[in-house]
């Protein structure tokens, strides 16, 4: 089987790229630190401490709120598989994941902001309160908007995996609602809860856009945003270096904690409503659960509707007639496609090399190289994009104008950001196809490019398409890297949107948000369709 | 929930299905049968013939479209599963994975697990009877497949309902283990006088215990009688075909 193959080499190249991207940034930071730029540490001691504390505080609160509301909501959705529109609600709950944070922020503002729906409702009923969304409140609302649906779906998929026999048994044994919750549902929820909570906590500690736009001044700022501000506004390298190092330590600590909790499994998620429960619900329970589902639905759908309504209210024809808008759209599409393509190349190289090594070694334990391929795929989780961006920004200013690096940096960092997801989409398909075809191909002498064209490509087409759409949507919505490197000569859609927001051109911002949101939504729908068919195919083969 | 209205009794009860109809996807099922008190009854038939549906109707997991189901001459057609004098053992997932053996059996006494001293004694006794003494604290994953089904039978013992339904309960066990479990069912039945109905793929299960046999095809009972007669070489042609008897093979 060990014909000379280019696969290990491709893996080495992919690893080298990821390593250089992260390593270069870290080296640059270390060099700055050694040059004495860490005076920042001493000078900003209390400031740093406050930042770190707020970063953790908002993440913990976001996590707790999301999970606490998600548990009864998921339970209610699970208890009523025949709830009208249930499948649609679940589909809707998948949308926030596709929404760029900036779009969501505008949506949340349109409901809870100074001029939002809530303020209008207060005014109409004579309540003399003007809601203030900026600061911790806004950050929490936006984080819960993103993570409540995610947590609900994850918890629900856990509940859905409870065997039907359990429900039969519980109804035969005559368990009441409380016994059912305590003895069947809660243990299942509890098993997945640490993973779900850890994931949300991680997402919220590294949240950039929401804190940047909704954070209120220095009192409500996280490390990520402070890094950006110190480079973008003050150009205080010393402070940026110390902030970045603290952020890095924090991320590693969180990841270490997370590795103890295990990952939640979303793979099993489906819209199926086949689980039958054999208990009869009381009218009160029915009413309570219905009200709960309705509230959750309102919370998630209102900001999205807000985005749509205020987007449509904007002067879209004029907006679409503006040159900068078209430039931003095309820049976004080109950079997004580039990032997606690069991400696919890197991930595919990692996946192919890993499988090649795993097959080659047969039953021997996996070697260092093979394990580092798996590790490389998750590298970006350890070194957050903002750290990479900051590192290269600081390094490159010795040689070139950092702003001229914008396209390269956006494509590279966005590609690296998507690698963990793309890798996870491609690997199962590739590994299954390989295990099915390897022996047959060896016997028939199909190898090299012929094999890729005839055997691997057909099996890989769809997962590649899904991964491409997903990676591109991720890149389109990203603000972190372009916020650092963006300038007047290169603007992506989120960057332009941020500028219009900053100059209080709210109408324009709403219109742009709608365009951006629709673009990402379209890509996610493509990815979702493909993924559903992919899952169907896999099932077909198993049967 | 009537958590405590246990129709508990070591009495012998009959089961009657009176023109019970049920639509399963496209298939219209129609059951008419009478089962004598304190007997062991085997249900066999091709897959999809309605064996499990028959048990689900009796247990109350499915609701009949028309007709009446009587247990001990009481109409239970519209009675909730928990209120029927029935215990059922499935092929798998009989045990809650996070609860130990004693708790899984104890659920048969109190569905909220608030066990009294007497309940605990009954649980211990049932665990001993099914041959699992000393394994009270084990979690299901530390048990073999056969032991798990023993726990389920132990739970049926503490529930003490006069009807025991086995839905391919031993299908995933090897032959020797399956025979052991059947013997256990036989012992339990002799001791309690339960009326037992078991769905099985193995006709010899019916021969191991003195059973009545019901042969199902397309949602109907097409043959019934003492297992030793039906399974004899000169039994009904239909049954011989299903079993693949020598003369109808080729």
XYZ file of N, CA, C and O in Angstrom, chain B residues 16-23 29-32 57 62-70 75 77-78:
100
model
N -58.698 -10.873 26.675
C -59.552 -11.065 25.516
C -59.451 -9.841 24.604
O -59.545 -8.705 25.069
N -59.218 -10.078 23.317
C -59.289 -9.010 22.331
C -60.508 -9.276 21.472
O -60.630 -10.342 20.867
N -61.399 -8.285 21.453
C -62.702 -8.461 20.840
C -62.763 -7.591 19.575
O -62.976 -6.393 19.661
N -62.504 -8.169 18.408
C -62.496 -7.443 17.120
C -61.711 -6.140 17.212
O -62.197 -5.084 16.820
N -60.502 -6.211 17.734
C -59.687 -5.009 17.860
C -59.058 -4.695 16.506
O -58.391 -5.543 15.917
N -59.297 -3.489 16.019
C -58.675 -3.108 14.749
C -57.681 -1.984 14.992
O -57.814 -1.196 15.930
N -56.681 -1.934 14.125
C -55.623 -0.944 14.265
C -54.982 -0.757 12.898
O -54.726 -1.740 12.192
N -54.787 0.495 12.512
C -54.160 0.753 11.208
C -52.685 1.034 11.401
O -52.312 2.020 12.042
N -54.954 -4.005 10.720
C -54.811 -5.183 11.572
C -56.139 -5.462 12.262
O -56.928 -4.555 12.506
N -56.355 -6.711 12.540
C -57.611 -7.095 13.164
C -57.355 -8.297 14.070
O -56.995 -9.373 13.598
N -57.513 -8.078 15.362
C -57.189 -9.161 16.297
C -58.418 -9.637 17.059
O -59.182 -8.833 17.578
N -58.565 -10.947 17.111
C -59.573 -11.587 17.948
C -58.849 -12.696 18.666
O -58.344 -13.607 18.012
N -50.800 -2.915 21.990
C -52.227 -2.666 22.203
C -52.645 -3.122 23.597
O -53.369 -2.431 24.312
N -50.400 1.601 22.221
C -51.148 1.936 21.018
C -52.630 1.912 21.388
O -53.039 1.166 22.275
N -53.397 2.749 20.692
C -54.829 2.785 20.973
C -55.589 2.151 19.813
O -55.361 2.501 18.656
N -56.453 1.223 20.146
C -57.214 0.527 19.106
C -58.151 1.492 18.396
O -58.668 2.429 18.995
N -58.359 1.249 17.098
C -59.282 2.085 16.338
C -60.719 1.698 16.692
O -61.591 2.533 16.826
N -60.917 0.405 16.831
C -62.232 -0.083 17.237
C -62.047 -1.394 17.978
O -60.972 -1.983 17.951
N -63.083 -1.848 18.665
C -63.004 -3.107 19.381
C -62.685 -2.897 20.846
O -62.498 -1.759 21.296
N -62.664 -4.002 21.609
C -62.450 -3.901 23.046
C -61.324 -4.828 23.486
O -61.133 -5.908 22.930
N -60.579 -4.351 24.466
C -59.553 -5.187 25.074
C -59.960 -5.419 26.521
O -60.194 -4.462 27.268
N -60.103 -6.689 26.911
C -60.506 -6.996 28.278
C -59.421 -7.801 28.961
O -58.906 -8.770 28.409
N -62.921 -4.090 30.916
C -62.583 -3.381 29.693
C -61.481 -2.365 29.980
O -61.663 -1.420 30.750
N -59.736 -0.879 27.364
C -59.430 -0.264 26.073
C -58.952 1.181 26.211
O -58.059 1.620 25.504
N -59.563 1.924 27.140
C -59.203 3.340 27.264
C -58.438 3.655 28.537
O -58.353 4.808 28.956
